[in-house]
Amino acid sequence: MSLLIKGGTVVNADQSFVADVYCVDGKIAQIGPHLNVSNLPSYTQDTQVIDATGQLVMPGGIDPHTHMQLPFMGTVASEDFYSGTAAGLAGGTTCIIDFVIPAPQQSLLEAYHQWREWADKSVSDYAFHVAVTWWDDSVAADMETLVKEHGVNSFKHFMAYKGAIMADDEILVNSFSKAWELGALPTVHAENGELVYQLQQKILAMGITGPEGHPQSRPPEVEGEAANRAIRIAQALKTPVYLVHVSTEEALESVTRARNEGQRVFGEVLAGHLLIDESVYKDPDFNVAAAHVMSPPFRPKQAQEALWRGLQSGNLQTTATDHCCFCADQKAAGKDDFSKIPNGTGGIENRMEVLWDAGVSTGRLTPNEFVRVTSTNAAHIFNMYPNKGTIAVGSDADIVVWDPAATKTISAKTHFQNVDYNIFEGKQVTGIPSHTISQGKLVYQHGKLMVERGAGRYIKRPPFAPYFDAINKMRERTPPFSVDRDG
Ligand code: URP
Ligand code: ZN
Ligand code: ZN
């Protein structure tokens, strides 16, 4: 099966150049100006030809933070792996990294197999981080099996959600240490869960029950404290760490300070946090305010500028959505108590276009930097490069053809996402995907999806250093990310 993209400008993280891109059997086979492939055996009358003149040919987006059909806060996210990955393709995202989240005391492996089954209907490629929500020797053993046999190289820790999936310091220290031993990357949702819990009780006791209580119970210090704690724990254990959804100046400062001191710390920012501010929680319509309830919450406007600077300076490396959708009837569970509103918002379909519009069109990011923060850096950090994250011969043919001049108005009425609200509702964007190619197949073209249920593949991600017969050799071996373990 072959496909030819003609006449576009290839934009990679490191360079841009005019070239045709020829894809065969799911891989990029040739790149060059005016390719003559018509005499190749792979070029048949079924070969699709896409005219990309005047357009950009970029690596498909990687969203490293999604939650399809997540069971959470007494309900299940409305977007499943089929509809969610399809919506991603419509927005140029060709790969997601979702989260397996075991219930406390549930075996990590059992949860992993459950999520694999749910994800079987995906239409784009996907991988999994696995959350560590409790601790004993069996959890350590499951982490090892997940790394060695199932291609999981990152583990998630929720420092929030007390009484549910929260990881306390004991879990963090044990799990970070085990991750290091396995050559896997610990990631954290940085919010102090005890503070959140106590502030929620206090605010409810003051009679504030509506969605405006949500950001009040999660002020920036809540995130700043947890971010710094996770980073310092990682420093003490000499392990790298990745912070998901950095949303405050306080957390960004901790990331920046640690990076300036040579610590291997990575930071992710959500498209929503870059574009939306906390005023949404004051909307008099409960449905609108509740639709924006997510954690960490949307922040004061000045935080957005700081996050953009974080992205521009390279202190934040990846952009994600935390796509976790709940419809109005689900959000209604918190009508009389904001702490019961299921936390989560969508965005996978719009991440790339809102980032292009607010990032590239404004001059904050170059097109190459755009590729870096929407795809390449995630591929590097989570060890999928160069199969993903670049247009190169031999790489997966996951490609978005981008029309930088085309415009659209984002709306829940027209989006593919399976949720009744769009946090970017009414936003007009310039720069949108015209075509998306997944595994060398055209799956989206000018507003039309052509996806196949189950076509997505589970992507195994190897650890960052050879797993080994272990601790004895720890000091001799090359550590992951070249961190000086003895220093
Ligand atoms: O509000 C959010 N972000 N919901 C999904 C779970 C998480 O914290 O990432
Ligand atoms: Zn989170
Ligand atoms: Zn999340």
GROMACS .gro file of C-alpha atoms in nm, residues 230-450:
model
  221
  230ALA     CA    1   0.838   1.571   4.344
  231ILE     CA    2   1.141   1.739   4.188
  232ARG     CA    3   1.338   1.730   4.514
  233ILE     CA    4   1.248   1.364   4.572
  234ALA     CA    5   1.367   1.289   4.219
  235GLN     CA    6   1.685   1.484   4.288
  236ALA     CA    7   1.755   1.291   4.607
  237LEU     CA    8   1.701   0.962   4.425
  238LYS     CA    9   1.892   1.084   4.120
  239THR     CA   10   1.613   0.996   3.884
  240PRO     CA   11   1.468   1.204   3.601
  241VAL     CA   12   1.107   1.317   3.644
  242TYR     CA   13   0.832   1.447   3.413
  243LEU     CA   14   0.564   1.686   3.538
  244VAL     CA   15   0.232   1.665   3.359
  245HIS     CA   16   0.009   1.969   3.310
  246VAL     CA   17   0.230   2.241   3.459
  247SER     CA   18  -0.016   2.528   3.502
  248THR     CA   19   0.137   2.778   3.744
  249GLU     CA   20   0.433   3.012   3.763
  250GLU     CA   21   0.526   2.841   4.093
  251ALA     CA   22   0.555   2.495   3.935
  252LEU     CA   23   0.731   2.632   3.629
  253GLU     CA   24   0.982   2.809   3.854
  254SER     CA   25   1.063   2.477   4.022
  255VAL     CA   26   1.110   2.308   3.685
  256THR     CA   27   1.327   2.592   3.559
  257ARG     CA   28   1.540   2.608   3.873
  258ALA     CA   29   1.599   2.233   3.869
  259ARG     CA   30   1.689   2.233   3.500
  260ASN     CA   31   1.927   2.524   3.555
  261GLU     CA   32   2.094   2.317   3.825
  262GLY     CA   33   2.142   2.032   3.579
  263GLN     CA   34   1.860   1.811   3.702
  264ARG     CA   35   1.680   1.611   3.435
  265VAL     CA   36   1.327   1.745   3.474
  266PHE     CA   37   1.067   1.761   3.199
  267GLY     CA   38   0.752   1.972   3.191
  268GLU     CA   39   0.430   1.940   2.994
  269VAL     CA   40   0.177   2.216   2.936
  270LEU     CA   41  -0.183   2.178   2.824
  271ALA     CA   42  -0.329   2.368   2.532
  272GLY     CA   43  -0.616   2.462   2.764
  273HIS     CA   44  -0.388   2.615   3.026
  274LEU     CA   45  -0.216   2.822   2.756
  275LEU     CA   46  -0.541   2.966   2.624
  276ILE     CA   47  -0.812   2.969   2.889
  277ASP     CA   48  -0.817   3.160   3.217
  278GLU     CA   49  -1.000   3.115   3.547
  279SER     CA   50  -1.283   3.357   3.461
  280VAL     CA   51  -1.469   3.056   3.314
  281TYR     CA   52  -1.554   2.942   3.668
  282LYS     CA   53  -1.758   3.259   3.725
  283ASP     CA   54  -1.995   3.184   3.438
  284PRO     CA   55  -2.351   3.206   3.579
  285ASP     CA   56  -2.448   2.898   3.377
  286PHE     CA   57  -2.352   2.595   3.592
  287ASN     CA   58  -2.308   2.380   3.281
  288VAL     CA   59  -2.053   2.615   3.131
  289ALA     CA   60  -1.856   2.661   3.452
  290ALA     CA   61  -1.868   2.290   3.535
  291ALA     CA   62  -1.759   2.197   3.183
  292HIS     CA   63  -1.429   2.370   3.266
  293VAL     CA   64  -1.373   2.190   3.595
  294MET     CA   65  -1.045   2.010   3.562
  295SER     CA   66  -0.737   1.977   3.776
  296PRO     CA   67  -0.523   2.173   3.796
  297PRO     CA   68  -0.784   2.441   3.721
  298PHE     CA   69  -0.757   2.718   3.466
  299ARG     CA   70  -0.547   2.997   3.613
  300PRO     CA   71  -0.525   3.378   3.621
  301LYS     CA   72  -0.428   3.531   3.289
  302GLN     CA   73  -0.070   3.611   3.389
  303ALA     CA   74   0.002   3.239   3.428
  304GLN     CA   75  -0.063   3.190   3.057
  305GLU     CA   76   0.214   3.429   2.959
  306ALA     CA   77   0.453   3.251   3.193
  307LEU     CA   78   0.360   2.913   3.041
  308TRP     CA   79   0.418   3.044   2.689
  309ARG     CA   80   0.759   3.166   2.799
  310GLY     CA   81   0.826   2.823   2.948
  311LEU     CA   82   0.748   2.666   2.614
  312GLN     CA   83   0.954   2.920   2.422
  313SER     CA   84   1.255   2.882   2.648
  314GLY     CA   85   1.246   2.502   2.632
  315ASN     CA   86   1.185   2.461   3.005
  316LEU     CA   87   0.851   2.307   2.908
  317GLN     CA   88   0.901   2.052   2.632
  318THR     CA   89   0.565   1.898   2.548
  319THR     CA   90   0.208   2.005   2.487
  320ALA     CA   91  -0.086   1.780   2.570
  321THR     CA   92  -0.459   1.799   2.636
  322ASP     CA   93  -0.534   1.577   2.938
  323HIS     CA   94  -0.833   1.488   2.719
  324CYS     CA   95  -1.083   1.353   2.973
  325CYS     CA   96  -1.440   1.426   2.869
  326PHE     CA   97  -1.755   1.437   3.077
  327CYS     CA   98  -2.093   1.553   2.942
  328ALA     CA   99  -2.330   1.790   3.120
  329ASP     CA  100  -2.534   1.509   3.276
  330GLN     CA  101  -2.213   1.369   3.427
  331LYS     CA  102  -2.091   1.708   3.548
  332ALA     CA  103  -2.433   1.752   3.716
  333ALA     CA  104  -2.318   1.509   3.988
  334GLY     CA  105  -2.158   1.816   4.145
  335LYS     CA  106  -2.454   2.053   4.115
  336ASP     CA  107  -2.462   2.108   4.492
  337ASP     CA  108  -2.096   2.038   4.569
  338PHE     CA  109  -1.814   2.145   4.337
  339SER     CA  110  -1.584   1.877   4.478
  340LYS     CA  111  -1.809   1.614   4.320
  341ILE     CA  112  -1.796   1.754   3.965
  342PRO     CA  113  -1.602   1.497   3.760
  343ASN     CA  114  -1.268   1.657   3.681
  344GLY     CA  115  -1.174   1.675   3.315
  345THR     CA  116  -1.203   1.860   2.986
  346GLY     CA  117  -1.150   1.769   2.620
  347GLY     CA  118  -0.931   1.909   2.348
  348ILE     CA  119  -0.749   1.637   2.153
  349GLU     CA  120  -0.909   1.748   1.826
  350ASN     CA  121  -0.807   2.110   1.869
  351ARG     CA  122  -0.466   2.096   2.041
  352MET     CA  123  -0.258   2.144   1.728
  353GLU     CA  124  -0.473   2.412   1.566
  354VAL     CA  125  -0.506   2.629   1.878
  355LEU     CA  126  -0.132   2.598   1.939
  356TRP     CA  127  -0.056   2.693   1.580
  357ASP     CA  128  -0.298   2.982   1.593
  358ALA     CA  129  -0.184   3.119   1.929
  359GLY     CA  130   0.177   3.004   1.898
  360VAL     CA  131   0.299   3.022   1.540
  361SER     CA  132   0.065   3.286   1.399
  362THR     CA  133   0.167   3.520   1.683
  363GLY     CA  134   0.540   3.458   1.636
  364ARG     CA  135   0.583   3.291   1.974
  365LEU     CA  136   0.691   2.967   1.807
  366THR     CA  137   0.851   2.891   1.473
  367PRO     CA  138   0.694   2.609   1.269
  368ASN     CA  139   0.991   2.389   1.364
  369GLU     CA  140   0.942   2.467   1.731
  370PHE     CA  141   0.574   2.385   1.686
  371VAL     CA  142   0.670   2.040   1.558
  372ARG     CA  143   0.909   1.998   1.849
  373VAL     CA  144   0.648   2.072   2.116
  374THR     CA  145   0.357   1.890   1.952
  375SER     CA  146   0.541   1.576   1.847
  376THR     CA  147   0.919   1.538   1.844
  377ASN     CA  148   0.995   1.611   2.208
  378ALA     CA  149   0.728   1.367   2.327
  379ALA     CA  150   0.872   1.101   2.097
  380HIS     CA  151   1.218   1.161   2.243
  381ILE     CA  152   1.116   1.179   2.607
  382PHE     CA  153   0.897   0.869   2.592
  383ASN     CA  154   1.138   0.676   2.369
  384MET     CA  155   0.937   0.646   2.049
  385TYR     CA  156   1.182   0.841   1.833
  386PRO     CA  157   1.256   0.809   1.541
  387ASN     CA  158   0.961   0.579   1.465
  388LYS     CA  159   0.745   0.870   1.572
  389GLY     CA  160   0.812   1.243   1.586
  390THR     CA  161   0.989   1.301   1.257
  391ILE     CA  162   0.949   1.284   0.881
  392ALA     CA  163   1.242   1.060   0.792
  393VAL     CA  164   1.300   0.754   0.577
  394GLY     CA  165   1.212   0.448   0.786
  395SER     CA  166   0.988   0.636   1.029
  396ASP     CA  167   0.622   0.553   1.072
  397ALA     CA  168   0.413   0.728   0.807
  398ASP     CA  169   0.216   0.927   1.066
  399ILE     CA  170   0.187   1.263   0.898
  400VAL     CA  171  -0.026   1.574   0.905
  401VAL     CA  172  -0.058   1.795   0.598
  402TRP     CA  173  -0.111   2.141   0.740
  403ASP     CA  174  -0.278   2.430   0.563
  404PRO     CA  175  -0.139   2.740   0.734
  405ALA     CA  176  -0.384   2.970   0.556
  406ALA     CA  177  -0.710   2.781   0.612
  407THR     CA  178  -0.943   2.890   0.889
  408LYS     CA  179  -1.220   2.738   1.092
  409THR     CA  180  -1.438   2.815   1.390
  410ILE     CA  181  -1.423   2.555   1.664
  411SER     CA  182  -1.756   2.432   1.796
  412ALA     CA  183  -1.907   2.137   1.981
  413LYS     CA  184  -2.172   2.137   1.708
  414THR     CA  185  -1.919   2.031   1.447
  415HIS     CA  186  -1.639   1.858   1.638
  416PHE     CA  187  -1.585   1.482   1.633
  417GLN     CA  188  -1.516   1.460   2.006
  418ASN     CA  189  -1.779   1.265   2.197
  419VAL     CA  190  -1.861   1.538   2.444
  420ASP     CA  191  -2.130   1.804   2.444
  421TYR     CA  192  -1.903   2.100   2.516
  422ASN     CA  193  -1.587   2.239   2.361
  423ILE     CA  194  -1.361   2.450   2.583
  424PHE     CA  195  -1.247   2.639   2.270
  425GLU     CA  196  -1.605   2.703   2.157
  426GLY     CA  197  -1.634   2.990   1.909
  427LYS     CA  198  -1.260   3.034   1.868
  428GLN     CA  199  -1.159   3.110   1.512
  429VAL     CA  200  -0.825   2.956   1.420
  430THR     CA  201  -0.599   3.003   1.122
  431GLY     CA  202  -0.384   2.700   1.037
  432ILE     CA  203  -0.558   2.361   1.038
  433PRO     CA  204  -0.492   2.010   0.909
  434SER     CA  205  -0.611   1.938   0.557
  435HIS     CA  206  -0.508   1.570   0.558
  436THR     CA  207  -0.396   1.324   0.822
  437ILE     CA  208  -0.208   1.006   0.739
  438SER     CA  209  -0.184   0.726   0.994
  439GLN     CA  210   0.038   0.422   0.924
  440GLY     CA  211   0.063   0.539   0.563
  441LYS     CA  212  -0.315   0.557   0.514
  442LEU     CA  213  -0.520   0.866   0.448
  443VAL     CA  214  -0.758   0.880   0.745
  444TYR     CA  215  -0.878   1.241   0.738
  445GLN     CA  216  -0.933   1.482   0.453
  446HIS     CA  217  -1.097   1.824   0.464
  447GLY     CA  218  -1.348   1.754   0.742
  448LYS     CA  219  -1.405   1.386   0.656
  449LEU     CA  220  -1.281   1.095   0.865
  450MET     CA  221  -1.202   0.762   0.697
   0.00000   0.00000   0.00000
